[in-house]
Tab-separated table of N, CA and C in Angstrom:
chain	number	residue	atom	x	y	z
A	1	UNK	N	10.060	-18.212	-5.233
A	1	UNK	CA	11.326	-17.519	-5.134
A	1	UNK	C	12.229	-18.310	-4.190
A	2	UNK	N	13.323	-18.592	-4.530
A	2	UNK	CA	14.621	-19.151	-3.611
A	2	UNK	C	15.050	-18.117	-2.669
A	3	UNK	N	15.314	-18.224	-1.495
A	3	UNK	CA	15.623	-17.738	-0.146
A	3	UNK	C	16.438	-18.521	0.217
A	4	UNK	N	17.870	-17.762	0.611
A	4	UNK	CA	18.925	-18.099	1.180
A	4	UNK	C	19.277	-17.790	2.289
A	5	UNK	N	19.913	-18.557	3.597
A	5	UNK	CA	19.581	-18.299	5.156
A	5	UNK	C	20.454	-16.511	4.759
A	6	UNK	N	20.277	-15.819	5.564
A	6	UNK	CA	21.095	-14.579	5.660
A	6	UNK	C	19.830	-13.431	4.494
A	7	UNK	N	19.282	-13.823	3.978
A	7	UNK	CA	18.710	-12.758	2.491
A	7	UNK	C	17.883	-11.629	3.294
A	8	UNK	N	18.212	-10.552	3.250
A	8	UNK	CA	16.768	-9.426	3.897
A	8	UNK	C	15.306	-9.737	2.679
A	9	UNK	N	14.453	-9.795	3.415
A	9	UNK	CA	13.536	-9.917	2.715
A	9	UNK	C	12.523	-9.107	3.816
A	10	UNK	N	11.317	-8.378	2.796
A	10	UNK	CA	10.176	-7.975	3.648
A	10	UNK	C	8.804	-8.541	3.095
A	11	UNK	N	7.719	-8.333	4.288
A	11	UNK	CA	6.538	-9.116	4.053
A	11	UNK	C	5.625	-8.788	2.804
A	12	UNK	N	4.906	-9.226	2.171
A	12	UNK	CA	4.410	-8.931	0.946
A	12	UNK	C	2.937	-8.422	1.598
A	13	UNK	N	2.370	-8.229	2.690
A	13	UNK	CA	1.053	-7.448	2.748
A	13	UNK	C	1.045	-6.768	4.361
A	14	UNK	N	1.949	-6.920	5.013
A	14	UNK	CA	3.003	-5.869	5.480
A	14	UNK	C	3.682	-5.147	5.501
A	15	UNK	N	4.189	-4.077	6.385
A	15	UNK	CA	5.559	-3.668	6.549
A	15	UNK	C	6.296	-3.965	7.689
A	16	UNK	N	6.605	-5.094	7.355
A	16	UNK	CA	7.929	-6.000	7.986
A	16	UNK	C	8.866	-6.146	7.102
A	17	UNK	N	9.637	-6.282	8.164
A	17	UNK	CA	11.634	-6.334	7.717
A	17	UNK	C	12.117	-7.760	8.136
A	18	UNK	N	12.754	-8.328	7.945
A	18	UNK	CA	13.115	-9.590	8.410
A	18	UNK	C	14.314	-10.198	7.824
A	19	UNK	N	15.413	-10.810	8.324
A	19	UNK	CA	15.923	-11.976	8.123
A	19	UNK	C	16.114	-13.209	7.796
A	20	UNK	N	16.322	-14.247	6.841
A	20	UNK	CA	16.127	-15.593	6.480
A	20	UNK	C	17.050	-16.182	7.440
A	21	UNK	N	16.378	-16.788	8.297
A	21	UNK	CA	17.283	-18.080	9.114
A	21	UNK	C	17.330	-19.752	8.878
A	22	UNK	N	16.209	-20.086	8.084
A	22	UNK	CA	16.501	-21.128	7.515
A	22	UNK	C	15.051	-21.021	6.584
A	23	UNK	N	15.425	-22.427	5.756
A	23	UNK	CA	14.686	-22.508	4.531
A	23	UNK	C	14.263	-24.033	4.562
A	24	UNK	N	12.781	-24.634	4.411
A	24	UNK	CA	12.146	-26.146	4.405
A	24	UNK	C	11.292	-25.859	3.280
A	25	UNK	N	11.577	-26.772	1.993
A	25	UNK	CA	10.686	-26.121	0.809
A	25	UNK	C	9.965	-25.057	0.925
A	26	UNK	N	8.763	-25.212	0.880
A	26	UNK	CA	8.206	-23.058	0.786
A	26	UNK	C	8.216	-22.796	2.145
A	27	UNK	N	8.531	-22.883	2.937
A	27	UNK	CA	8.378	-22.317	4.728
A	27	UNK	C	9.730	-22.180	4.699
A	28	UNK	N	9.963	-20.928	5.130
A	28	UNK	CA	10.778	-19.708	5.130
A	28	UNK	C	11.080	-19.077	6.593
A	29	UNK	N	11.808	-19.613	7.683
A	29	UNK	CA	11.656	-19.186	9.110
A	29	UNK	C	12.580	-17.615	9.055
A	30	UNK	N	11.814	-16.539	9.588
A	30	UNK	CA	12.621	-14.855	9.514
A	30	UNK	C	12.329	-15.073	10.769
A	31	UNK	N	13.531	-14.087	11.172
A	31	UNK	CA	13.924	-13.471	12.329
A	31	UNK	C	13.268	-11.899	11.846
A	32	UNK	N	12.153	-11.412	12.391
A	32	UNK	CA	11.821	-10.245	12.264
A	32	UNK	C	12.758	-8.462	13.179
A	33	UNK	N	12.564	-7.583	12.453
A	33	UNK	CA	13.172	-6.599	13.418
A	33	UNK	C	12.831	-6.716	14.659
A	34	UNK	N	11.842	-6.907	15.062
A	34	UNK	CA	11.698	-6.838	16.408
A	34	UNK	C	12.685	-8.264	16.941
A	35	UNK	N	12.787	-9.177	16.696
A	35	UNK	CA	13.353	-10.187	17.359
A	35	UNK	C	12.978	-11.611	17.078
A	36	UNK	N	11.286	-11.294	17.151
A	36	UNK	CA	10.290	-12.268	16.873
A	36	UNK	C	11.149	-13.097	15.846
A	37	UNK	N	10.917	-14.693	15.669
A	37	UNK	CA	10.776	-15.719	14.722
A	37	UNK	C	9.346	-16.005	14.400
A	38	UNK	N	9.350	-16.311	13.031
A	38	UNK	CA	8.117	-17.030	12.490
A	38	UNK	C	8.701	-18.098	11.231
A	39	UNK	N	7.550	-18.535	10.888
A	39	UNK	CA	7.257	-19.612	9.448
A	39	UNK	C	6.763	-18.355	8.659
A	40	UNK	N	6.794	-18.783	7.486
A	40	UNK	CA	6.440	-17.913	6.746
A	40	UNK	C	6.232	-18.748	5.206
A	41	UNK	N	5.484	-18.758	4.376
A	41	UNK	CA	5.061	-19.573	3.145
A	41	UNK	C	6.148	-18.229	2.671
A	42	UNK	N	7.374	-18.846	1.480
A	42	UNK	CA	7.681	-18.267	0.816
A	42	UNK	C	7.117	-17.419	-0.325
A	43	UNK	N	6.175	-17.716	-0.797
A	43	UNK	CA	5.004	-16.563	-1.805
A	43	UNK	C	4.494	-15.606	-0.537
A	44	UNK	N	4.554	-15.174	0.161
A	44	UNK	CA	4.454	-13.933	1.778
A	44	UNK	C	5.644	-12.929	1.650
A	45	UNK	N	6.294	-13.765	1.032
A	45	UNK	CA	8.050	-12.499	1.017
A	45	UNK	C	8.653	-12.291	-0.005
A	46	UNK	N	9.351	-10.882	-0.351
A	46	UNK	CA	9.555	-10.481	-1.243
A	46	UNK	C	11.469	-10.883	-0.658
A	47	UNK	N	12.053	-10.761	-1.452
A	47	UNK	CA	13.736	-10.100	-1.432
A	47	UNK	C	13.961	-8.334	-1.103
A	48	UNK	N	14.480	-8.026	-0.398
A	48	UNK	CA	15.095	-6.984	-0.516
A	48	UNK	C	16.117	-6.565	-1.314
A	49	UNK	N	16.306	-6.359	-2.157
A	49	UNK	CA	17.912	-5.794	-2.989
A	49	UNK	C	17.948	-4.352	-2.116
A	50	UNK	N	19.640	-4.288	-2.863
A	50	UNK	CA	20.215	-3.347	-2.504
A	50	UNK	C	19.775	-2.032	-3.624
A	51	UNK	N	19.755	-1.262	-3.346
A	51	UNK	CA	19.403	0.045	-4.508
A	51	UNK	C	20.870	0.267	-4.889
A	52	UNK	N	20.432	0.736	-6.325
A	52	UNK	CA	21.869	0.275	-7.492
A	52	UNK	C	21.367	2.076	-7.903
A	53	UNK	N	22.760	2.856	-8.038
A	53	UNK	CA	22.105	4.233	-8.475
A	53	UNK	C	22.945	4.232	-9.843
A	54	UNK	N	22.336	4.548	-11.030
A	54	UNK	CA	23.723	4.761	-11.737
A	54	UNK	C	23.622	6.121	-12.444
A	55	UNK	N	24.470	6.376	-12.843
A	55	UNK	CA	25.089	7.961	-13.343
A	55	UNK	C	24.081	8.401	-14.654
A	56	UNK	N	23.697	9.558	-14.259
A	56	UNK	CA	22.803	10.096	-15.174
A	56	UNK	C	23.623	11.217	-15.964
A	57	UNK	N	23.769	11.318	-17.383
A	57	UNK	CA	23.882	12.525	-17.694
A	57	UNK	C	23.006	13.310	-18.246
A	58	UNK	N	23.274	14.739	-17.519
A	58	UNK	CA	21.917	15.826	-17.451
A	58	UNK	C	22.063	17.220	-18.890
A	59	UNK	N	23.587	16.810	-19.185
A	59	UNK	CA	23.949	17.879	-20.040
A	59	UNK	C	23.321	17.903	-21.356
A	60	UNK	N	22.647	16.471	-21.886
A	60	UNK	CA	22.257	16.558	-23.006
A	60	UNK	C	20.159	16.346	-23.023
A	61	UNK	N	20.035	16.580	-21.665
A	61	UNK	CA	18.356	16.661	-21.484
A	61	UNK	C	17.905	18.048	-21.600
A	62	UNK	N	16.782	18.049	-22.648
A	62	UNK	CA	16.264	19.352	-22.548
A	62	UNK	C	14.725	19.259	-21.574
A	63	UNK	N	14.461	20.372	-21.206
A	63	UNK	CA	13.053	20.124	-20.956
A	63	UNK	C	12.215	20.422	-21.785
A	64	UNK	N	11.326	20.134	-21.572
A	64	UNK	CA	10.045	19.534	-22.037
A	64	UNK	C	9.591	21.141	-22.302
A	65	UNK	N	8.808	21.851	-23.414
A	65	UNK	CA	8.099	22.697	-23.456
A	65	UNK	C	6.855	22.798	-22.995
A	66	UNK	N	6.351	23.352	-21.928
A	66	UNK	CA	5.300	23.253	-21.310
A	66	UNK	C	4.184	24.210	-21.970
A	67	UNK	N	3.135	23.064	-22.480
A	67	UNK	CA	2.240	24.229	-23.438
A	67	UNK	C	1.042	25.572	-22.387
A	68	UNK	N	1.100	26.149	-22.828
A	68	UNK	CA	0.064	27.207	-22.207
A	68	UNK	C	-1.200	26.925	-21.829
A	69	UNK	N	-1.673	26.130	-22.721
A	69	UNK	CA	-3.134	25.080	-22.451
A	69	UNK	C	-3.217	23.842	-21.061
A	70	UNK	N	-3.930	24.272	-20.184
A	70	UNK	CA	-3.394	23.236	-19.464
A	70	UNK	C	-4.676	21.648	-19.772
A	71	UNK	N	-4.304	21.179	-19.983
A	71	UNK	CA	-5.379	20.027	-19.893
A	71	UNK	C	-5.856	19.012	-19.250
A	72	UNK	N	-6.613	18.479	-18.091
A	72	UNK	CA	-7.457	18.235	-17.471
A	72	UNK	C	-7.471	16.497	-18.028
A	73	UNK	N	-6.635	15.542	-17.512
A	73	UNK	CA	-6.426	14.018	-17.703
A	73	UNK	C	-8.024	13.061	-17.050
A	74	UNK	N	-8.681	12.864	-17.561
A	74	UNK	CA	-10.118	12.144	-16.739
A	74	UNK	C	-9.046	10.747	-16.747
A	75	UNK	N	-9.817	10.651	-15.395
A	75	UNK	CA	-9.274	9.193	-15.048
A	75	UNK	C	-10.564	8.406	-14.500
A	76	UNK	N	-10.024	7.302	-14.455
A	76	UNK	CA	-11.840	6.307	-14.459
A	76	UNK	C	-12.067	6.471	-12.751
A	77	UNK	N	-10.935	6.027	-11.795
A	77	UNK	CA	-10.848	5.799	-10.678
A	77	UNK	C	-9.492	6.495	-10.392
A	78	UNK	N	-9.392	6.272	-8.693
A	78	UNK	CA	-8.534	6.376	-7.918
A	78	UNK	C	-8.189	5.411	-6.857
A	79	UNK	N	-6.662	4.745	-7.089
A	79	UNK	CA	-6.593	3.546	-5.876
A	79	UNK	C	-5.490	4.207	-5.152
A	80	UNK	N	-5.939	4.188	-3.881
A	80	UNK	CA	-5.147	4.396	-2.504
A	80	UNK	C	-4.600	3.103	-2.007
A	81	UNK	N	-3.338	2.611	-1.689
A	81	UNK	CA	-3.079	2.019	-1.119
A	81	UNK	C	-2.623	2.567	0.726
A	82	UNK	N	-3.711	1.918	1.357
A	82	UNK	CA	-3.227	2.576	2.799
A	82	UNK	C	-2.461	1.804	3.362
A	83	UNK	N	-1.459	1.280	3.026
A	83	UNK	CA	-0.647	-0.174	4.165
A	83	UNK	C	0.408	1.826	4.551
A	84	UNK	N	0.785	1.196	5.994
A	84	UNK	CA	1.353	2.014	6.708
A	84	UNK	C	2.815	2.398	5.912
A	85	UNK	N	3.551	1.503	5.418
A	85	UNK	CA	4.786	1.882	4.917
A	85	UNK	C	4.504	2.615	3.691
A	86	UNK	N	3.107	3.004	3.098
A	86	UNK	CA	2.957	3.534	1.885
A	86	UNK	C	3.090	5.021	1.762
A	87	UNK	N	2.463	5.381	3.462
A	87	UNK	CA	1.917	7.006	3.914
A	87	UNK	C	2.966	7.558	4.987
A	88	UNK	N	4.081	6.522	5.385
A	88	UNK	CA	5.042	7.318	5.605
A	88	UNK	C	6.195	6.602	5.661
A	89	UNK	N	7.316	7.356	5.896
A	89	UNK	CA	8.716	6.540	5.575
A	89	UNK	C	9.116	5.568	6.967
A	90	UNK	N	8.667	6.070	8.227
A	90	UNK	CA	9.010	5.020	8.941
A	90	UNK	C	7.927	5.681	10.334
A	91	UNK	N	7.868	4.119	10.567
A	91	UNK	CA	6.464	3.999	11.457
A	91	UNK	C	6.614	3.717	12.565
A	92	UNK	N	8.049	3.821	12.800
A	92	UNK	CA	8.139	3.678	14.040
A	92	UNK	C	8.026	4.421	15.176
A	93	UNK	N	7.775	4.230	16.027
A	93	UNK	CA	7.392	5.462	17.267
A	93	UNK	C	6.180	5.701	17.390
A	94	UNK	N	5.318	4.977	15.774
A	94	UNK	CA	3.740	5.021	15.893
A	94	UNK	C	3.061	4.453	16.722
A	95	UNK	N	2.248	4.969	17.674
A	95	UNK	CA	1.100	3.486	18.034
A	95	UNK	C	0.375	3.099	16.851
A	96	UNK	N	0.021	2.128	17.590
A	96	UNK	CA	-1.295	1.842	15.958
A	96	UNK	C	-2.589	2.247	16.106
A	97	UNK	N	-2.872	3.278	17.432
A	97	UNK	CA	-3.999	4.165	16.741
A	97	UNK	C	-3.417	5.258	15.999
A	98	UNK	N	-2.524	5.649	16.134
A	98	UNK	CA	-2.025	6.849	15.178
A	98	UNK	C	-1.750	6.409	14.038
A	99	UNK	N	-1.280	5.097	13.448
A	99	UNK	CA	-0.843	4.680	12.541
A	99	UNK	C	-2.863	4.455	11.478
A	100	UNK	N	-3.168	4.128	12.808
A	100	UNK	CA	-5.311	4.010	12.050
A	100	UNK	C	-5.096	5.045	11.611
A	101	UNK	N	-5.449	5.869	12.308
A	101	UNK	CA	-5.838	7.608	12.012
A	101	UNK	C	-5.043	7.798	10.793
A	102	UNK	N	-4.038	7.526	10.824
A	102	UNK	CA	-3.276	8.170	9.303
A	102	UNK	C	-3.543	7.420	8.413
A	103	UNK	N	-4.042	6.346	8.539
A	103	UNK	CA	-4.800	5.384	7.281
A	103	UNK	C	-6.393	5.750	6.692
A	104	UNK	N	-7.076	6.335	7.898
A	104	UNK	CA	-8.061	6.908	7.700
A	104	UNK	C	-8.138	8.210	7.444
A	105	UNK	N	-7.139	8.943	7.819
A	105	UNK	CA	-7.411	10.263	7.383
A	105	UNK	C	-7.000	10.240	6.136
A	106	UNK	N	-5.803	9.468	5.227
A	106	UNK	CA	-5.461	9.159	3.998
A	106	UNK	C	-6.939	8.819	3.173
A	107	UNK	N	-7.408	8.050	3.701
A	107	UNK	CA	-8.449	7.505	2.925
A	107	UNK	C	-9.922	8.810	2.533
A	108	UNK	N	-9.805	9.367	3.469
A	108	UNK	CA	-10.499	10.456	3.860
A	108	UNK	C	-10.624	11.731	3.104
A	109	UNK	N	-9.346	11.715	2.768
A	109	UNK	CA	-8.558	12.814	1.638
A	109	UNK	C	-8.720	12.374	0.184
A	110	UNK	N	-8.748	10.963	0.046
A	110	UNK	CA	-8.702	10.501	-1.048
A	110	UNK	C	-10.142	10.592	-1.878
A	111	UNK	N	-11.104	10.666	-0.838
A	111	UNK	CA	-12.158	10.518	-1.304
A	111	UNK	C	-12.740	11.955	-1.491
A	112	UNK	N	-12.168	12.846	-0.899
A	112	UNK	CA	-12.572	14.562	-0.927
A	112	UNK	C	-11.800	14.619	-2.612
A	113	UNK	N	-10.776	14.152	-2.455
A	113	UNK	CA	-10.165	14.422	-3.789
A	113	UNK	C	-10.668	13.893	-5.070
A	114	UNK	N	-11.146	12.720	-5.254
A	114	UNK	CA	-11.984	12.056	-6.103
A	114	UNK	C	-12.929	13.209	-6.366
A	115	UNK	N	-13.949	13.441	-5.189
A	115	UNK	CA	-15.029	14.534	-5.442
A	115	UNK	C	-14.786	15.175	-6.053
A	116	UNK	N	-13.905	16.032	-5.756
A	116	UNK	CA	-13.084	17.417	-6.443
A	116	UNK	C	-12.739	17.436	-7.811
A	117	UNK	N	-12.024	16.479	-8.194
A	117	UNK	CA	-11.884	15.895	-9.642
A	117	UNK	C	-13.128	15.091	-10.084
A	118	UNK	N	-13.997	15.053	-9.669
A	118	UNK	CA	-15.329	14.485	-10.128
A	118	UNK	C	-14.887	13.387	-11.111
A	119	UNK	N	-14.099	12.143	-9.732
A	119	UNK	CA	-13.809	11.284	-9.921
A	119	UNK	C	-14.768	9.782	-9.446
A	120	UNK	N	-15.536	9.672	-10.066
A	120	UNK	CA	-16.604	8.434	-9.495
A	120	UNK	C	-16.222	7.481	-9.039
A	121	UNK	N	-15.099	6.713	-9.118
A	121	UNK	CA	-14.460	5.459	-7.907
A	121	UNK	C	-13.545	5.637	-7.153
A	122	UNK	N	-13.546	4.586	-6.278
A	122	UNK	CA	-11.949	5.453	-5.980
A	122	UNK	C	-11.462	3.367	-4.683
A	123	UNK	N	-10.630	3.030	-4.753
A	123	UNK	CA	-9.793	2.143	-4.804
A	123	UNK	C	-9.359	1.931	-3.575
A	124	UNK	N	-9.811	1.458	-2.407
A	124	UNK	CA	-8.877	1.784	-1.353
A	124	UNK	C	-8.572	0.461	-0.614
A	125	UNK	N	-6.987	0.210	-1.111
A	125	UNK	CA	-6.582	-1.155	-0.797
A	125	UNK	C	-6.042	-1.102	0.728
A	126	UNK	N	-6.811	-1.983	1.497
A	126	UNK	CA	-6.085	-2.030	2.874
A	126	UNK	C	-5.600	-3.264	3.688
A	127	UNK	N	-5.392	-4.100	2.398
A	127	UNK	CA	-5.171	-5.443	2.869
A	127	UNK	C	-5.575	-6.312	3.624
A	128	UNK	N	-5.227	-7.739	3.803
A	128	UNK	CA	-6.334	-8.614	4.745
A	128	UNK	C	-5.544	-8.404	6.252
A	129	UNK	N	-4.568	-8.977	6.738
A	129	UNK	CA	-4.465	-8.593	8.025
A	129	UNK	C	-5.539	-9.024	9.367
A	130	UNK	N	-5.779	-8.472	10.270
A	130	UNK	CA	-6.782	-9.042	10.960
A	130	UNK	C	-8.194	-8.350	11.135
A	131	UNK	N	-7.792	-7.249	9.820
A	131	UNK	CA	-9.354	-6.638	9.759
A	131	UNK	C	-9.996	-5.916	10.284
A	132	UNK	N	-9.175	-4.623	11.739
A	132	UNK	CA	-9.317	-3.697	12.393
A	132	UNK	C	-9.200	-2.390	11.148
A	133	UNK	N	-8.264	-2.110	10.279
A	133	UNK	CA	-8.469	-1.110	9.362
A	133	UNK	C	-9.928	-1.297	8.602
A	134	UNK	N	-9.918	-2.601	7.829
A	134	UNK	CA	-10.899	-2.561	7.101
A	134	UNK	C	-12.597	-2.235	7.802
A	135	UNK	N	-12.500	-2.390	9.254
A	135	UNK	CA	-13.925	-2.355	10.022
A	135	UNK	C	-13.980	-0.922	10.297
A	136	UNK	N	-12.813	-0.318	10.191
A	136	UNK	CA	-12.663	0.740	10.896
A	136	UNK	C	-12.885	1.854	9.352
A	137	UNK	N	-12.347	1.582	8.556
A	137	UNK	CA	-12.451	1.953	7.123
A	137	UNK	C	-14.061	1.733	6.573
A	138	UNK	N	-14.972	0.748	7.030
A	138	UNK	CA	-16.311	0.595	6.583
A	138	UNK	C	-17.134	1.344	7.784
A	139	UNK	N	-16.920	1.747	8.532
A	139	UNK	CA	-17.361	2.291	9.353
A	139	UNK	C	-17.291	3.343	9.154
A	140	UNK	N	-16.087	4.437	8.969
A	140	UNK	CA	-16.376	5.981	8.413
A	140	UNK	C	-16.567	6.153	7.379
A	141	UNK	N	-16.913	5.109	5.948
A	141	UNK	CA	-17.822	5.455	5.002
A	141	UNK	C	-19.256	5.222	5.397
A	142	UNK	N	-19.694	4.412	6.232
A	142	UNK	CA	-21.374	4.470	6.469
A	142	UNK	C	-21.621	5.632	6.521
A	143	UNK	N	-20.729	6.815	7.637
A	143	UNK	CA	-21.141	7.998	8.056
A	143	UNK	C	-21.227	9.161	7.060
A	144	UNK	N	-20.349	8.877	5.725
A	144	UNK	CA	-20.222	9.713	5.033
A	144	UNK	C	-21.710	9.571	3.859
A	145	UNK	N	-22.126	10.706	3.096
A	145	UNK	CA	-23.164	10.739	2.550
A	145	UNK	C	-22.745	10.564	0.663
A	146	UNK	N	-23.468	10.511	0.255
A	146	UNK	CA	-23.394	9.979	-1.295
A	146	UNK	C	-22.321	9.172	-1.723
A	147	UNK	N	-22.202	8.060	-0.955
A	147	UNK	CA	-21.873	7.001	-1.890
A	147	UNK	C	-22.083	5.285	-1.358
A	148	UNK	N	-21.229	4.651	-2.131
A	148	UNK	CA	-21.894	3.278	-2.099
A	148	UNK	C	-20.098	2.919	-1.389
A	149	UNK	N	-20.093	1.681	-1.349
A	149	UNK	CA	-19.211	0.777	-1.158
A	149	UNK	C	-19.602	-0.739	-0.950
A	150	UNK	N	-18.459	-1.033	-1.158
A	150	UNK	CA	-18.419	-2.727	-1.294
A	150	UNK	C	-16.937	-3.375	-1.791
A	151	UNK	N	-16.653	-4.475	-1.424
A	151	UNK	CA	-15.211	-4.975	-1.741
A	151	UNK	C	-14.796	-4.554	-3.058
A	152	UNK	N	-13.826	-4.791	-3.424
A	152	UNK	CA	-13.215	-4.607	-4.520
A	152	UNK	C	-12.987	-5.701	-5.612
A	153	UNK	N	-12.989	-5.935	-6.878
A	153	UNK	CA	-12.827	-6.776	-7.542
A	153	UNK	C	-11.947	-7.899	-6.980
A	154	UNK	N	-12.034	-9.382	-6.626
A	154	UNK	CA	-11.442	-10.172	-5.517
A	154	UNK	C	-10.192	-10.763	-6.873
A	155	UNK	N	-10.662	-10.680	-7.899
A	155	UNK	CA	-9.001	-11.066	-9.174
A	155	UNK	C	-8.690	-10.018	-9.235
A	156	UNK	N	-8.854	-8.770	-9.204
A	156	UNK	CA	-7.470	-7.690	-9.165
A	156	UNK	C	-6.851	-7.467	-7.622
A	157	UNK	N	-7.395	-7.759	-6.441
A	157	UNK	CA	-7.432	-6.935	-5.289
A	157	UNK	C	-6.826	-8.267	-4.535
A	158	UNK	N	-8.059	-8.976	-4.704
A	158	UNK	CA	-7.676	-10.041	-3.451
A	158	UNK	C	-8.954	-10.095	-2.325
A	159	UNK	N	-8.556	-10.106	-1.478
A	159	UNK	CA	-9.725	-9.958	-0.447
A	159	UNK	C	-9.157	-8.738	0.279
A	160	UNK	N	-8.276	-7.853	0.248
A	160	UNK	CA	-7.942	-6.837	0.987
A	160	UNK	C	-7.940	-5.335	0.340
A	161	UNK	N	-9.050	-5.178	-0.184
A	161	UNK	CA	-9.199	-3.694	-0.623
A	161	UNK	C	-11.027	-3.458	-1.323
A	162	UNK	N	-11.725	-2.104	-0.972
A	162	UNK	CA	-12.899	-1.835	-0.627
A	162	UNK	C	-12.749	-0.646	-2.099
A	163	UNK	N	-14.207	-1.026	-2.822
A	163	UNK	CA	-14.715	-0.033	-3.776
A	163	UNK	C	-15.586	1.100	-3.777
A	164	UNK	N	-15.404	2.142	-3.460
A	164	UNK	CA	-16.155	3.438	-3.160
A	164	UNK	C	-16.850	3.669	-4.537
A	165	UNK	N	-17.526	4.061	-4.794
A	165	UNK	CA	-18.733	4.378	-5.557
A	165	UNK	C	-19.376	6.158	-5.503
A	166	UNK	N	-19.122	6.721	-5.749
A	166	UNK	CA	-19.383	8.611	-5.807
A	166	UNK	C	-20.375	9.226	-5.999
A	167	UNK	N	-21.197	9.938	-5.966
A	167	UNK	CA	-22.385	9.983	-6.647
A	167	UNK	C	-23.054	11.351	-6.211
């Protein structure tokens, strides 16, 4: 992707905000919100656009007849993505044990819910980073009882997301 000095762009396995201050083939130097400068490999950052709203008309939508039968969708799995900007709108004011805790208690929920829907996998992407979620994430599944885990498929996932197993 081309990056132009001035472009908002945010991090692709983060939630960072940042600035383009200059551009050297793929190294990409942002001025982050906080202040911070870095390098950055341009495949790391996305573009920000602006949100474009355009005019809906509602006068000629009907709804949908909702049948009386309700029916029950089986799904194979469930993927959670826990990156912090996913589970709430802004994280700021968080520490990052509170910001853990809400990644783990997300994850936590996700997996009660799987049960519940007697859902046998369940997906929980937490990206690579420096690997305090993910230790912290393999650690309160040891404690939990009937199931398995192990990474996640490394061509769909990457190296940053863990496969729960139900049972």
């Amino acid at each position: 992707m081309n990056f132009q000095i001035g472009d908002r762009v945010s991090y692709i396995d983060e939630p960072v905000n940042a600035r383009v201050r200059s551009v050297k083939g793929n190294q990409v130097l942002v001025e982050r919100e906080d202040g911070f400068e870095e390098w950055m490999e341009s495949s790391q950052l996305v573009k920000r656009g602006d949100l474009k709203v355009r005019e809906v008309d509602h006068k000629d939508h009907k709804p949908k007849r909702k049948h009386s039968v309700l029916k029950r969708e089986k799904t194979d799995f469930l993927e959670v993505d826990l990156h912090i900007h996913e589970l709430v709108e802004n994280s700021r004011g968080m520490t990052n044990y509170q910001m853990l805790q809400k990644q783990l208690d997300t994850a936590r929920l996700a997996i009660e819910k799987a049960r519940r829907s007697f859902v046998k996998k369940v997906i929980l992407i937490h990206g690579v980073g420096e690997g305090r979620l993910r230790s912290e994430l393999h650690q309160m599944l040891m404690d939990m009882d009937r199931l398995n885990f192990y990474d996640a498929d490394f061509n769909r996932y990457g190296a940053g997301a863990t496969e729960v197993e139900l049972f």
